[in-house]
CSV table of C-alpha atoms in Angstrom, one decimal:
chain,number,residue,atom,x,y,z
A,1,UNK,CA,9.5,12.0,-67.9
A,2,UNK,CA,8.3,9.3,-70.3
A,3,UNK,CA,8.8,10.6,-73.8
A,4,UNK,CA,7.6,9.1,-77.0
A,5,UNK,CA,9.9,9.8,-80.0
A,6,UNK,CA,9.0,9.3,-83.6
A,7,UNK,CA,11.8,9.3,-86.2
A,8,UNK,CA,14.1,7.9,-83.6
A,9,UNK,CA,16.1,5.8,-86.0
A,10,UNK,CA,17.2,8.8,-88.0
A,11,UNK,CA,20.4,10.9,-87.4
A,12,UNK,CA,18.6,13.6,-85.3
A,13,UNK,CA,16.4,11.2,-83.5
A,14,UNK,CA,19.2,8.8,-82.5
A,15,UNK,CA,21.3,11.6,-81.1
A,16,UNK,CA,18.4,13.2,-79.4
A,17,UNK,CA,17.6,9.9,-77.7
A,18,UNK,CA,21.0,9.9,-76.1
A,19,UNK,CA,20.6,13.5,-74.8
A,20,UNK,CA,17.2,12.9,-73.4
A,21,UNK,CA,18.4,9.7,-71.5
A,22,UNK,CA,21.4,11.7,-70.2
A,23,UNK,CA,19.0,14.3,-68.9
A,24,UNK,CA,17.1,11.6,-66.9
A,25,UNK,CA,14.2,10.9,-69.2
A,26,UNK,CA,12.8,7.6,-70.4
A,27,UNK,CA,12.5,7.4,-74.2
A,28,UNK,CA,10.1,5.2,-76.1
A,29,UNK,CA,10.9,5.1,-79.8
A,30,UNK,CA,8.0,4.7,-82.2
A,31,UNK,CA,9.2,3.4,-85.5
A,32,UNK,CA,8.6,1.2,-88.6
A,33,UNK,CA,12.2,0.0,-88.5
A,34,UNK,CA,13.1,-3.3,-86.8
A,35,UNK,CA,16.9,-3.1,-86.6
A,36,UNK,CA,17.5,-0.4,-84.0
A,37,UNK,CA,19.3,-0.9,-80.8
A,38,UNK,CA,17.0,1.1,-78.5
A,39,UNK,CA,13.8,-0.7,-77.4
A,40,UNK,CA,11.0,0.4,-79.7
A,41,UNK,CA,7.3,0.2,-80.4
A,42,UNK,CA,5.8,-0.4,-83.8
A,43,UNK,CA,3.4,1.7,-85.9
A,44,UNK,CA,2.2,1.7,-89.5
A,45,UNK,CA,0.0,3.8,-91.7
A,46,UNK,CA,-3.1,3.7,-89.4
A,47,UNK,CA,-2.2,1.7,-86.3
A,48,UNK,CA,0.0,2.3,-83.3
A,49,UNK,CA,1.0,-0.1,-80.4
A,50,UNK,CA,-1.1,1.4,-77.6
A,51,UNK,CA,1.4,0.3,-75.0
A,52,UNK,CA,3.6,3.2,-76.0
A,53,UNK,CA,1.0,5.6,-74.5
A,54,UNK,CA,1.0,4.2,-71.0
A,55,UNK,CA,2.0,6.8,-68.4
A,56,UNK,CA,3.2,9.0,-71.2
A,57,UNK,CA,4.3,12.6,-70.5
A,58,UNK,CA,5.2,14.0,-73.9
A,59,UNK,CA,5.7,13.4,-77.6
A,60,UNK,CA,8.5,14.5,-79.9
A,61,UNK,CA,7.5,14.0,-83.5
A,62,UNK,CA,10.4,13.9,-85.9
A,63,UNK,CA,9.1,11.4,-88.5
A,64,UNK,CA,8.9,12.5,-92.1
A,65,UNK,CA,10.0,11.3,-95.5
A,66,UNK,CA,13.1,12.9,-97.1
A,67,UNK,CA,12.6,16.3,-98.7
A,68,UNK,CA,15.6,16.1,-100.9
A,69,UNK,CA,14.2,13.6,-103.4
A,70,UNK,CA,12.7,14.4,-106.7
A,71,UNK,CA,9.2,15.7,-106.2
A,72,UNK,CA,7.0,13.5,-108.4
A,73,UNK,CA,3.3,13.9,-107.7
A,74,UNK,CA,3.2,10.6,-105.8
A,75,UNK,CA,6.3,11.5,-103.7
A,76,UNK,CA,4.8,15.0,-102.9
A,77,UNK,CA,1.8,13.1,-101.4
A,78,UNK,CA,4.3,10.9,-99.4
A,79,UNK,CA,6.1,14.0,-98.0
A,80,UNK,CA,2.7,15.4,-96.9
A,81,UNK,CA,1.3,12.2,-95.5
A,82,UNK,CA,4.5,11.2,-93.6
A,83,UNK,CA,4.2,14.5,-91.7
A,84,UNK,CA,0.6,15.6,-91.5
A,85,UNK,CA,-1.3,12.2,-91.4
A,86,UNK,CA,1.1,10.8,-88.8
A,87,UNK,CA,0.5,13.8,-86.6
A,88,UNK,CA,-3.2,13.4,-86.9
A,89,UNK,CA,-2.9,9.7,-86.1
A,90,UNK,CA,-1.0,10.5,-82.9
A,91,UNK,CA,-3.6,13.0,-81.9
A,92,UNK,CA,-6.4,10.5,-82.5
A,93,UNK,CA,-4.8,8.0,-80.2
A,94,UNK,CA,-4.0,10.5,-77.5
A,95,UNK,CA,-7.5,11.7,-77.5
A,96,UNK,CA,-9.1,8.2,-77.7
A,97,UNK,CA,-7.0,7.0,-74.8
A,98,UNK,CA,-7.5,10.2,-72.8
A,99,UNK,CA,-3.8,10.7,-72.3
A,100,UNK,CA,-2.9,13.6,-70.0
A,101,UNK,CA,-0.1,14.9,-72.3
A,102,UNK,CA,2.2,17.6,-71.0
A,103,UNK,CA,3.7,18.6,-74.3
A,104,UNK,CA,3.8,17.8,-78.1
A,105,UNK,CA,7.0,19.0,-79.8
A,106,UNK,CA,7.0,18.7,-83.6
A,107,UNK,CA,9.6,19.2,-86.3
A,108,UNK,CA,8.7,21.7,-88.9
A,109,UNK,CA,10.8,23.6,-91.5
A,110,UNK,CA,11.9,27.1,-92.5
A,111,UNK,CA,10.3,26.1,-95.7
A,112,UNK,CA,7.2,27.5,-94.0
A,113,UNK,CA,8.3,30.9,-95.4
A,114,UNK,CA,8.9,29.5,-98.8
A,115,UNK,CA,12.1,29.5,-100.8
A,116,UNK,CA,12.5,33.3,-101.2
A,117,UNK,CA,15.7,35.0,-102.1
A,118,UNK,CA,15.2,38.6,-100.9
A,119,UNK,CA,16.4,41.1,-98.4
A,120,UNK,CA,13.6,40.2,-96.0
A,121,UNK,CA,14.5,38.3,-92.8
A,122,UNK,CA,11.6,36.1,-91.8
A,123,UNK,CA,10.4,35.7,-88.3
A,124,UNK,CA,7.8,33.5,-86.7
A,125,UNK,CA,5.0,36.1,-87.1
A,126,UNK,CA,5.4,36.3,-90.9
A,127,UNK,CA,2.8,34.7,-93.1
A,128,UNK,CA,3.5,31.3,-94.7
A,129,UNK,CA,4.3,30.9,-98.4
A,130,UNK,CA,1.9,29.2,-100.7
A,131,UNK,CA,4.5,27.1,-102.5
A,132,UNK,CA,4.6,23.3,-101.9
A,133,UNK,CA,6.9,23.3,-98.8
A,134,UNK,CA,5.0,26.3,-97.3
A,135,UNK,CA,1.7,24.4,-97.6
A,136,UNK,CA,3.2,21.2,-96.1
A,137,UNK,CA,4.6,23.2,-93.1
A,138,UNK,CA,1.3,25.0,-92.5
A,139,UNK,CA,-0.7,21.7,-92.5
A,140,UNK,CA,2.0,20.0,-90.4
A,141,UNK,CA,1.9,22.8,-87.8
A,142,UNK,CA,-1.9,23.0,-87.8
A,143,UNK,CA,-2.0,19.2,-87.1
A,144,UNK,CA,0.4,19.7,-84.2
A,145,UNK,CA,-1.6,22.6,-82.7
A,146,UNK,CA,-4.6,20.2,-82.3
A,147,UNK,CA,-2.9,19.0,-79.2
A,148,UNK,CA,-3.7,22.3,-77.5
A,149,UNK,CA,-7.3,21.2,-77.5
A,150,UNK,CA,-6.4,18.5,-74.9
A,151,UNK,CA,-4.3,20.9,-72.8
A,152,UNK,CA,-0.8,20.0,-74.1
A,153,UNK,CA,1.9,22.6,-74.6
A,154,UNK,CA,2.8,22.7,-78.3
A,155,UNK,CA,6.2,23.6,-79.8
A,156,UNK,CA,7.0,23.6,-83.5
A,157,UNK,CA,10.7,23.7,-84.5
A,158,UNK,CA,11.1,25.3,-87.9
A,159,UNK,CA,14.4,23.7,-88.9
A,160,UNK,CA,16.8,24.8,-91.6
A,161,UNK,CA,19.6,22.7,-93.2
A,162,UNK,CA,21.2,20.6,-90.5
A,163,UNK,CA,25.0,20.3,-90.6
A,164,UNK,CA,26.3,17.1,-89.0
A,165,UNK,CA,29.5,15.1,-89.7
A,166,UNK,CA,27.5,12.1,-90.6
A,167,UNK,CA,24.6,13.9,-92.1
A,168,UNK,CA,23.8,13.1,-95.7
A,169,UNK,CA,23.2,16.8,-96.5
A,170,UNK,CA,26.7,17.8,-95.3
A,171,UNK,CA,28.3,14.9,-97.1
A,172,UNK,CA,26.7,16.0,-100.4
A,173,UNK,CA,27.9,19.6,-99.9
A,174,UNK,CA,31.5,18.4,-99.3
A,175,UNK,CA,31.8,15.8,-102.0
A,176,UNK,CA,32.2,18.0,-105.1
A,177,UNK,CA,34.6,20.2,-103.3
A,178,UNK,CA,36.6,17.1,-102.2
A,179,UNK,CA,36.8,16.1,-105.8
A,180,UNK,CA,37.9,19.6,-106.9
A,181,UNK,CA,34.8,20.3,-108.9
A,182,UNK,CA,32.9,22.4,-106.4
A,183,UNK,CA,30.7,25.1,-108.0
A,184,UNK,CA,28.0,27.5,-107.1
A,185,UNK,CA,24.5,26.7,-108.2
A,186,UNK,CA,22.6,29.5,-110.1
A,187,UNK,CA,23.9,32.9,-109.2
A,188,UNK,CA,25.1,31.8,-105.8
A,189,UNK,CA,23.2,34.7,-104.1
A,190,UNK,CA,20.5,32.6,-102.7
A,191,UNK,CA,20.4,32.6,-98.9
A,192,UNK,CA,21.4,29.3,-97.2
A,193,UNK,CA,20.0,29.0,-93.7
A,194,UNK,CA,21.6,26.3,-91.6
A,195,UNK,CA,22.0,25.0,-88.1
A,196,UNK,CA,24.7,22.8,-86.4
A,197,UNK,CA,23.2,19.5,-85.2
A,198,UNK,CA,24.4,20.2,-81.7
A,199,UNK,CA,22.4,23.4,-81.5
A,200,UNK,CA,19.3,21.7,-83.0
A,201,UNK,CA,19.5,18.9,-80.4
A,202,UNK,CA,19.6,21.5,-77.6
A,203,UNK,CA,16.6,23.3,-79.0
A,204,UNK,CA,14.6,20.1,-78.6
A,205,UNK,CA,16.1,19.4,-75.2
A,206,UNK,CA,15.1,22.9,-74.0
A,207,UNK,CA,11.7,22.6,-75.5
A,208,UNK,CA,11.1,19.4,-73.4
A,209,UNK,CA,12.0,21.0,-70.1
A,210,UNK,CA,11.3,24.8,-70.5
A,211,UNK,CA,7.5,25.2,-69.9
A,212,UNK,CA,7.8,28.8,-71.2
A,213,UNK,CA,8.5,27.5,-74.7
A,214,UNK,CA,5.2,27.5,-76.6
A,215,UNK,CA,4.5,28.0,-80.2
A,216,UNK,CA,6.7,28.0,-83.3
A,217,UNK,CA,10.5,28.8,-83.2
A,218,UNK,CA,13.0,29.2,-86.0
A,219,UNK,CA,15.9,26.7,-85.5
A,220,UNK,CA,18.6,28.3,-87.7
A,221,UNK,CA,22.0,29.9,-87.2
A,222,UNK,CA,21.8,33.6,-86.3
A,223,UNK,CA,24.3,34.2,-89.1
A,224,UNK,CA,22.7,34.7,-92.5
A,225,UNK,CA,25.0,33.8,-95.4
A,226,UNK,CA,24.5,33.1,-99.1
A,227,UNK,CA,25.2,30.0,-101.1
A,228,UNK,CA,28.4,31.3,-102.6
A,229,UNK,CA,29.9,32.4,-99.2
A,230,UNK,CA,29.0,29.0,-97.7
A,231,UNK,CA,30.8,27.2,-100.5
A,232,UNK,CA,33.9,29.3,-100.4
A,233,UNK,CA,34.2,29.0,-96.6
A,234,UNK,CA,33.7,25.3,-96.8
A,235,UNK,CA,36.4,24.9,-99.6
A,236,UNK,CA,38.8,27.0,-97.6
A,237,UNK,CA,38.3,24.9,-94.4
A,238,UNK,CA,38.9,21.8,-96.5
A,239,UNK,CA,42.0,23.3,-98.1
A,240,UNK,CA,40.5,22.8,-101.6
A,241,UNK,CA,40.4,25.1,-104.6
A,242,UNK,CA,37.0,26.5,-105.7
A,243,UNK,CA,37.2,27.9,-109.2
A,244,UNK,CA,34.6,26.0,-111.4
A,245,UNK,CA,32.0,28.1,-113.2
A,246,UNK,CA,28.5,28.4,-111.7
A,247,UNK,CA,26.0,25.7,-112.6
A,248,UNK,CA,23.2,27.4,-114.6
A,249,UNK,CA,19.8,27.4,-113.0
A,250,UNK,CA,18.2,25.8,-116.1
A,251,UNK,CA,20.5,22.8,-115.6
A,252,UNK,CA,19.2,22.3,-112.1
A,253,UNK,CA,15.6,22.7,-113.2
A,254,UNK,CA,16.1,20.1,-115.8
A,255,UNK,CA,17.8,17.7,-113.3
A,256,UNK,CA,15.6,18.2,-110.3
A,257,UNK,CA,12.3,19.7,-111.5
A,258,UNK,CA,10.3,21.6,-109.0
A,259,UNK,CA,12.6,20.4,-106.2
A,260,UNK,CA,15.3,22.7,-107.8
A,261,UNK,CA,13.9,25.5,-105.7
A,262,UNK,CA,15.6,24.0,-102.7
A,263,UNK,CA,19.0,24.8,-104.1
A,264,UNK,CA,18.3,27.8,-106.4
A,265,UNK,CA,16.4,29.9,-103.8
A,266,UNK,CA,16.7,30.5,-100.1
A,267,UNK,CA,15.4,32.8,-97.3
A,268,UNK,CA,17.1,34.7,-94.5
A,269,UNK,CA,15.8,33.5,-91.1
A,270,UNK,CA,15.5,35.5,-87.9
A,271,UNK,CA,16.3,33.8,-84.5
A,272,UNK,CA,15.5,36.6,-82.1
A,273,UNK,CA,12.5,34.7,-80.6
A,274,UNK,CA,14.4,31.7,-79.5
A,275,UNK,CA,17.3,33.8,-78.2
A,276,UNK,CA,14.9,35.9,-76.1
A,277,UNK,CA,14.0,32.8,-74.1
A,278,UNK,CA,17.6,32.3,-73.2
A,279,UNK,CA,18.7,29.9,-75.9
A,280,UNK,CA,22.4,30.2,-76.7
A,281,UNK,CA,23.9,28.9,-79.9
A,282,UNK,CA,27.0,26.9,-79.4
A,283,UNK,CA,27.8,27.4,-83.1
A,284,UNK,CA,26.4,30.8,-84.1
A,285,UNK,CA,28.8,31.2,-87.1
A,286,UNK,CA,29.7,29.0,-90.0
A,287,UNK,CA,33.4,29.5,-89.3
A,288,UNK,CA,33.0,28.0,-85.8
A,289,UNK,CA,30.7,25.2,-87.1
A,290,UNK,CA,33.1,24.1,-89.8
A,291,UNK,CA,36.0,24.1,-87.4
A,292,UNK,CA,34.1,21.4,-85.4
A,293,UNK,CA,32.7,19.5,-88.4
A,294,UNK,CA,35.9,19.3,-90.4
A,295,UNK,CA,38.9,19.6,-88.1
A,296,UNK,CA,37.8,17.6,-85.1
C-alpha cells in the first residue's frame, strides 16, 4: 500500500519506515525537515504538498512536539496544535481531494487517563482525565475519528514511555545511574507504564494490515511496575549502586512546574484489548526489555 507517514524523521517514525518497507509498502514521509535520507514531501502550518495524496491508501500520524519540555502557556499551545491542528489539516485535505482512504492510524498517549497513582488499572473504555494531557489526548483522538466520516478505519495508539537504546527518554533514565547518583523521584510509588520500541513498532505494523483493528488501543507493557522498582532493576542491570535519598516532590515541582506530574505521578495500564486481537509482546517484562537494551 501507499502510506503517508508524518513524524517520519523521529526515532519511531524512522524505524517504522524501515519495517513498512520490509513489509512491502511504499512510504511517503511528510515532514518539515529537509535533511532526511528517505524521499519526503513538505508541509507547514496550514499547507501540504498535494502530490503526497495521489493514490494514497492510508495515513500514519506520529507528528507532535515533545511532551517532556517545560509547560509554559505558549508551549502547551504548541503541544496541542502540533497534534490536533495537524490532524485536522490532514482531514481537510483528504476530504477536499476526495481521497478513498483505507485507514488513519494516529499516535495518542496513555496520558488520556491522566497521571493518576492509584490501584486502578485503566482500560480503553475508561473515561479520560480532565488534566492537561487528558484534554490533549481527547482532542487528538476526536480529530482522528473524523476520518470515519469518509469511511476510513481509525486506530489510535495510546502510547506509554517508549524504551529504546537511542531514545532520549531512556538515555535520561540511565544517565544519573551511570554517574552513581540515581535516585527515586517523590515517594517512588508512582506507576511507570512503558513499552519497548520493538513492540510499539509491531503495534503500528499490525494496525496497518489487520482490518479488525479499529478504535483506541493501549500500547504499554502488560507488566505494571512502579518508579522505584524500575530504577532498582535498571541499576542492577547496569551493575551500578542505587542508594541516594529520594528527590522530594517539591523540588521537582519547583524545577518543572506543572510538567512535574509526568514524573511524580503515573497510572497502571491494561493491555487486554490488544492482546485479545492476537498481539504478542516480544518484551512483556522489564527484565527482558533491559536485557536487550543494555546487554546487546
